[in-house]
PDB file of C-alpha atoms in Angstrom:
ATOM      1  CA  ALA A   1     -13.833  21.393  -2.232  1.00 47.00           C
ATOM      2  CA  TYR A   2     -14.388  18.332  -4.311  1.00 49.00           C
ATOM      3  CA  PRO A   3     -17.737  17.942  -6.300  1.00 55.00           C
ATOM      4  CA  GLY A   4     -19.887  16.317  -5.223  1.00 53.00           C
ATOM      5  CA  ALA A   5     -18.298  16.152  -2.059  1.00 54.00           C
ATOM      6  CA  THR A   6     -19.892  14.355   0.894  1.00 55.00           C
ATOM      7  CA  ARG A   7     -19.787  13.250   4.802  1.00 54.00           C
ATOM      8  CA  GLN A   8     -18.396  10.129   3.238  1.00 56.00           C
ATOM      9  CA  GLN A   9     -15.045   9.703   1.912  1.00 57.00           C
ATOM     10  CA  TYR A  10     -13.924   6.828   0.245  1.00 64.00           C
ATOM     11  CA  GLY A  11      -9.836   4.975   0.523  1.00 67.00           C
ATOM     12  CA  GLY A  12      -7.352   5.467   2.943  1.00 73.00           C
ATOM     13  CA  VAL A  13      -5.907   3.221   5.533  1.00 83.00           C
ATOM     14  CA  SER A  14      -5.310   2.585   9.101  1.00 83.00           C
ATOM     15  CA  LEU A  15      -2.756   0.669  11.513  1.00 87.00           C
ATOM     16  CA  TRP A  16      -3.008   0.265  15.074  1.00 89.00           C
ATOM     17  CA  SER A  17      -0.560  -1.062  16.510  1.00 89.00           C
ATOM     18  CA  THR A  18      -1.693  -2.710  20.454  1.00 88.00           C
ATOM     19  CA  GLY A  19      -0.658  -4.951  23.331  1.00 87.00           C
ATOM     20  CA  GLN A  20       2.720  -5.524  23.388  1.00 86.00           C
ATOM     21  CA  ALA A  21       3.813  -4.278  19.998  1.00 88.00           C
ATOM     22  CA  ALA A  22       2.732  -0.997  21.194  1.00 87.00           C
ATOM     23  CA  HIS A  23       5.494  -0.851  23.405  1.00 85.00           C
ATOM     24  CA  ARG A  24       7.896  -2.054  20.508  1.00 88.00           C
ATOM     25  CA  VAL A  25       6.545   1.216  18.298  1.00 90.00           C
ATOM     26  CA  LYS A  26      10.086   3.580  17.037  1.00 91.00           C
ATOM     27  CA  ASP A  27       7.927   5.303  15.188  1.00 92.00           C
ATOM     28  CA  ALA A  28       5.233   5.769  12.147  1.00 89.00           C
ATOM     29  CA  GLY A  29       3.994   7.488   9.455  1.00 88.00           C
ATOM     30  CA  ILE A  30       2.008   8.220   6.959  1.00 84.00           C
ATOM     31  CA  ASP A  31       2.171   8.330   2.990  1.00 83.00           C
ATOM     32  CA  LEU A  32       2.724  11.990   2.410  1.00 69.00           C
ATOM     33  CA  ALA A  33       1.863  12.626  -1.576  1.00 66.00           C
ATOM     34  CA  ALA A  34       3.460  15.155  -2.892  1.00 56.00           C
ATOM     35  CA  GLY A  35       5.443  16.661   0.538  1.00 60.00           C
ATOM     36  CA  ASP A  36       3.514  19.655   1.504  1.00 56.00           C
ATOM     37  CA  ASP A  37       0.474  17.765   2.643  1.00 57.00           C
ATOM     38  CA  ARG A  38       0.697  17.403   6.033  1.00 55.00           C
ATOM     39  CA  PHE A  39      -2.464  15.207   5.676  1.00 59.00           C
ATOM     40  CA  GLY A  40      -1.402  13.117   2.743  1.00 68.00           C
ATOM     41  CA  LEU A  41      -3.852  10.936   0.622  1.00 79.00           C
ATOM     42  CA  GLY A  42      -4.209   7.810   2.886  1.00 82.00           C
ATOM     43  CA  ARG A  43      -2.546   5.907   0.139  1.00 90.00           C
ATOM     44  CA  TRP A  44      -0.509   3.869   2.904  1.00 93.00           C
ATOM     45  CA  ALA A  45       0.034   3.879   6.808  1.00 92.00           C
ATOM     46  CA  TRP A  46       3.779   2.275   8.447  1.00 94.00           C
ATOM     47  CA  THR A  47       5.182   1.616  11.982  1.00 95.00           C
ATOM     48  CA  ARG A  48       8.174   0.569  12.568  1.00 96.00           C
ATOM     49  CA  TYR A  49       9.155  -1.797  15.527  1.00 95.00           C
ATOM     50  CA  THR A  50      12.459  -2.682  17.178  1.00 90.00           C
ATOM     51  CA  GLY A  51      12.993  -5.916  17.806  1.00 87.00           C
ATOM     52  CA  ARG A  52      16.003  -7.595  19.113  1.00 86.00           C
ATOM     53  CA  ASN A  53      19.726  -6.724  18.166  1.00 88.00           C
ATOM     54  CA  GLY A  54      18.154  -3.574  17.394  1.00 86.00           C
ATOM     55  CA  VAL A  55      16.318  -5.041  13.853  1.00 90.00           C
ATOM     56  CA  SER A  56      13.664  -3.239  12.010  1.00 94.00           C
ATOM     57  CA  LEU A  57      10.205  -4.225  11.326  1.00 95.00           C
ATOM     58  CA  ARG A  58       8.129  -2.091   9.357  1.00 96.00           C
ATOM     59  CA  VAL A  59       4.740  -3.093   8.892  1.00 96.00           C
ATOM     60  CA  VAL A  60       3.357  -1.012   5.625  1.00 96.00           C
ATOM     61  CA  VAL A  61      -0.532  -1.143   5.064  1.00 95.00           C
ATOM     62  CA  ALA A  62      -2.099   0.420   1.830  1.00 94.00           C
ATOM     63  CA  TYR A  63      -4.744   0.838  -0.496  1.00 92.00           C
ATOM     64  CA  ARG A  64      -4.665   0.727  -4.478  1.00 92.00           C
ATOM     65  CA  PRO A  65      -6.829   2.783  -6.381  1.00 91.00           C
ATOM     66  CA  VAL A  66      -9.378   1.069  -8.681  1.00 87.00           C
ATOM     67  CA  LYS A  67      -9.484   3.123 -11.916  1.00 88.00           C
ATOM     68  CA  ASN A  68     -12.710   4.526 -11.352  1.00 84.00           C
ATOM     69  CA  LYS A  69     -13.456   7.523 -13.836  1.00 80.00           C
ATOM     70  CA  ARG A  70     -17.058   7.780 -13.762  1.00 80.00           C
ATOM     71  CA  GLY A  71     -18.009   8.048  -9.789  1.00 76.00           C
ATOM     72  CA  PRO A  72     -16.909  11.393  -8.635  1.00 74.00           C
ATOM     73  CA  MET A  73     -15.872  10.767  -5.088  1.00 79.00           C
ATOM     74  CA  SER A  74     -13.675   7.088  -6.516  1.00 86.00           C
ATOM     75  CA  VAL A  75     -10.448   7.173  -4.861  1.00 88.00           C
ATOM     76  CA  TRP A  76      -9.065   7.050  -8.421  1.00 90.00           C
ATOM     77  CA  ASN A  77     -11.282  10.727  -8.956  1.00 89.00           C
ATOM     78  CA  GLN A  78      -9.929  11.768  -5.854  1.00 86.00           C
ATOM     79  CA  GLN A  79      -6.311  11.356  -6.572  1.00 88.00           C
ATOM     80  CA  LYS A  80      -6.484  12.750  -9.454  1.00 90.00           C
ATOM     81  CA  LEU A  81      -8.180  15.717  -8.981  1.00 88.00           C
ATOM     82  CA  TYR A  82      -5.368  15.957  -5.874  1.00 86.00           C
ATOM     83  CA  TRP A  83      -2.693  15.514  -8.142  1.00 89.00           C
ATOM     84  CA  GLU A  84      -3.985  17.768 -11.005  1.00 90.00           C
ATOM     85  CA  GLN A  85      -3.531  20.463  -7.818  1.00 87.00           C
ATOM     86  CA  HIS A  86       0.011  19.807  -7.483  1.00 86.00           C
ATOM     87  CA  ASN A  87      -0.308  19.863 -11.234  1.00 90.00           C
ATOM     88  CA  VAL A  88       1.397  16.719 -12.037  1.00 90.00           C
ATOM     89  CA  ASP A  89      -0.420  14.534 -13.997  1.00 92.00           C
ATOM     90  CA  THR A  90       0.080  11.076 -14.148  1.00 92.00           C
ATOM     91  CA  ASP A  91      -2.799   7.748 -13.807  1.00 94.00           C
ATOM     92  CA  PRO A  92      -2.903   7.704  -9.756  1.00 93.00           C
ATOM     93  CA  ILE A  93      -2.534   3.632  -9.928  1.00 93.00           C
ATOM     94  CA  VAL A  94       0.525   4.292 -11.840  1.00 94.00           C
ATOM     95  CA  LYS A  95       1.338   6.831  -9.349  1.00 94.00           C
ATOM     96  CA  PHE A  96       0.842   4.791  -6.390  1.00 93.00           C
ATOM     97  CA  THR A  97       3.026   1.737  -7.458  1.00 94.00           C
ATOM     98  CA  SER A  98       5.693   4.097  -8.196  1.00 94.00           C
ATOM     99  CA  ASP A  99       5.548   6.262  -5.284  1.00 93.00           C
ATOM    100  CA  LEU A 100       5.155   2.906  -3.057  1.00 95.00           C
ATOM    101  CA  ALA A 101       7.854   0.955  -4.819  1.00 96.00           C
ATOM    102  CA  THR A 102      10.398   4.005  -4.314  1.00 94.00           C
ATOM    103  CA  GLU A 103       9.490   4.380  -0.321  1.00 94.00           C
ATOM    104  CA  VAL A 104      10.075   0.905   0.200  1.00 96.00           C
ATOM    105  CA  ALA A 105      13.098   0.950  -1.827  1.00 97.00           C
ATOM    106  CA  GLU A 106      14.410   3.650   1.101  1.00 95.00           C
ATOM    107  CA  TRP A 107      13.481   1.854   3.973  1.00 96.00           C
ATOM    108  CA  ILE A 108      15.327  -1.600   2.802  1.00 97.00           C
ATOM    109  CA  SER A 109      18.140   0.383   2.432  1.00 96.00           C
ATOM    110  CA  GLN A 110      17.828   1.994   5.827  1.00 95.00           C
ATOM    111  CA  GLY A 111      17.968  -1.828   6.985  1.00 95.00           C
ATOM    112  CA  ASP A 112      14.402  -2.298   7.509  1.00 96.00           C
ATOM    113  CA  GLN A 113      12.311  -6.035   7.408  1.00 96.00           C
ATOM    114  CA  ILE A 114       8.917  -4.994   5.455  1.00 97.00           C
ATOM    115  CA  VAL A 115       5.193  -6.781   5.909  1.00 96.00           C
ATOM    116  CA  LEU A 116       3.345  -5.164   3.286  1.00 96.00           C
ATOM    117  CA  GLY A 117      -0.219  -5.752   3.429  1.00 93.00           C
ATOM    118  CA  LEU A 118      -2.321  -4.348   0.872  1.00 92.00           C
ATOM    119  CA  ASP A 119      -5.246  -3.869  -1.869  1.00 89.00           C
ATOM    120  CA  VAL A 120      -3.558  -3.873  -5.031  1.00 89.00           C
ATOM    121  CA  ASN A 121      -6.952  -3.620  -7.203  1.00 88.00           C
ATOM    122  CA  GLU A 122      -5.924  -6.259  -9.953  1.00 87.00           C
ATOM    123  CA  ASP A 123      -4.841 -10.082  -9.837  1.00 84.00           C
ATOM    124  CA  VAL A 124      -1.723 -10.041  -7.930  1.00 82.00           C
ATOM    125  CA  ARG A 125      -0.623 -13.110  -9.767  1.00 81.00           C
ATOM    126  CA  ASP A 126       0.668 -11.589 -13.197  1.00 75.00           C
ATOM    127  CA  GLY A 127      -0.156  -7.690 -12.602  1.00 76.00           C
ATOM    128  CA  ARG A 128       2.808  -5.019 -13.193  1.00 85.00           C
ATOM    129  CA  PHE A 129       2.135  -4.418  -9.022  1.00 90.00           C
ATOM    130  CA  GLN A 130       3.571  -7.710  -8.440  1.00 89.00           C
ATOM    131  CA  GLN A 131       6.360  -7.627 -10.886  1.00 91.00           C
ATOM    132  CA  THR A 132       7.159  -3.743  -9.354  1.00 95.00           C
ATOM    133  CA  MET A 133       7.396  -5.446  -5.680  1.00 95.00           C
ATOM    134  CA  GLN A 134       9.835  -8.081  -7.368  1.00 93.00           C
ATOM    135  CA  GLU A 135      11.977  -5.349  -8.591  1.00 96.00           C
ATOM    136  CA  VAL A 136      12.230  -3.924  -4.864  1.00 97.00           C
ATOM    137  CA  GLY A 137      12.989  -7.046  -3.651  1.00 96.00           C
ATOM    138  CA  LEU A 138       9.601  -7.782  -1.842  1.00 96.00           C
ATOM    139  CA  ILE A 139       8.245 -11.584  -2.157  1.00 92.00           C
ATOM    140  CA  GLY A 140       4.453 -12.014  -2.696  1.00 89.00           C
ATOM    141  CA  LEU A 141       3.307 -14.398   0.711  1.00 84.00           C
ATOM    142  CA  VAL A 142       0.376 -15.691   0.101  1.00 80.00           C
ATOM    143  CA  ILE A 143       1.095 -17.282  -3.439  1.00 77.00           C
ATOM    144  CA  LYS A 144       4.530 -17.805  -2.212  1.00 78.00           C
ATOM    145  CA  GLN A 145       2.223 -20.189   0.246  1.00 77.00           C
ATOM    146  CA  HIS A 146      -0.870 -20.593  -2.040  1.00 72.00           C
ATOM    147  CA  GLY A 147       0.249 -21.082  -5.555  1.00 72.00           C
ATOM    148  CA  TRP A 148      -1.125 -19.336  -8.276  1.00 73.00           C
ATOM    149  CA  ASP A 149      -4.326 -21.087  -8.167  1.00 75.00           C
ATOM    150  CA  GLY A 150      -5.148 -19.806  -4.302  1.00 71.00           C
ATOM    151  CA  PRO A 151      -8.567 -18.396  -3.665  1.00 69.00           C
ATOM    152  CA  PRO A 152      -9.856 -15.317  -4.660  1.00 66.00           C
ATOM    153  CA  THR A 153      -9.398 -12.406  -2.442  1.00 71.00           C
ATOM    154  CA  TYR A 154     -13.526 -10.213  -2.933  1.00 68.00           C
ATOM    155  CA  VAL A 155     -16.078 -11.915  -1.769  1.00 64.00           C
ATOM    156  CA  ASP A 156     -17.360 -11.963  -5.730  1.00 73.00           C
ATOM    157  CA  GLY A 157     -13.924 -11.889  -6.994  1.00 71.00           C
ATOM    158  CA  SER A 158     -12.602 -14.490  -9.117  1.00 78.00           C
ATOM    159  CA  VAL A 159      -8.467 -13.715  -8.466  1.00 78.00           C
ATOM    160  CA  PRO A 160      -6.534 -12.476  -5.917  1.00 78.00           C
ATOM    161  CA  ILE A 161      -6.501  -8.496  -5.135  1.00 82.00           C
ATOM    162  CA  ASP A 162      -5.043  -8.530  -2.113  1.00 85.00           C
ATOM    163  CA  GLU A 163      -1.265  -9.798  -0.744  1.00 88.00           C
ATOM    164  CA  LEU A 164       0.682  -9.921   1.469  1.00 90.00           C
ATOM    165  CA  PHE A 165       4.844  -8.868   0.266  1.00 94.00           C
ATOM    166  CA  VAL A 166       7.432  -9.131   2.857  1.00 95.00           C
ATOM    167  CA  THR A 167      11.206  -9.247   2.690  1.00 96.00           C
ATOM    168  CA  PRO A 168      13.400 -12.379   1.742  1.00 93.00           C
ATOM    169  CA  GLY A 169      13.826 -14.277   5.777  1.00 87.00           C
ATOM    170  CA  LEU A 170      10.381 -13.534   6.424  1.00 87.00           C
ATOM    171  CA  ASP A 171       8.942 -15.571   3.851  1.00 79.00           C
ATOM    172  CA  SER A 172       7.879 -17.841   6.463  1.00 78.00           C
ATOM    173  CA  LEU A 173       5.589 -16.292   8.365  1.00 69.00           C
ATOM    174  CA  ARG A 174       1.780 -17.706   8.330  1.00 66.00           C
ATOM    175  CA  CYS A 175      -0.335 -16.237   6.288  1.00 66.00           C
ATOM    176  CA  GLY A 176      -4.053 -16.914   4.503  1.00 58.00           C
TER     177      GLY A 176
END
């Protein structure tokens, strides 16, 4: 149990397939974090769809924590405690980026096309996260289509902190 725990838990993601998309689901999964936790941390969830000619599309949703050391139930603190309990001394933001990049690289090596939508919680135009996703082969679609001066993606914000990353070939998808 977490100190100060309540029935409310911040962070986490959900991905649903409905209608015609539900009939194309090949498999689905979640971030299993340390590998021994069947519930994971809720950092990301994915669904893999089968399309024409056996093409696989993996749609991923993710939430990258913002560094908030003060709130005992902040996503950052929840994940920091989780990693400490698994004897991993790391910043949850660094761990998230590294773990997701490893997963994305593996999925691409399996031949999957990727659509990754997430809350990066930093300016996606020039942060390390954007660079890491480029290194594993993803393109920032919102930035590509709306430029570096695109609109902020948080109601009270001044910069885009959300992005849609895709593999090459999907970079003509429409996005807002």
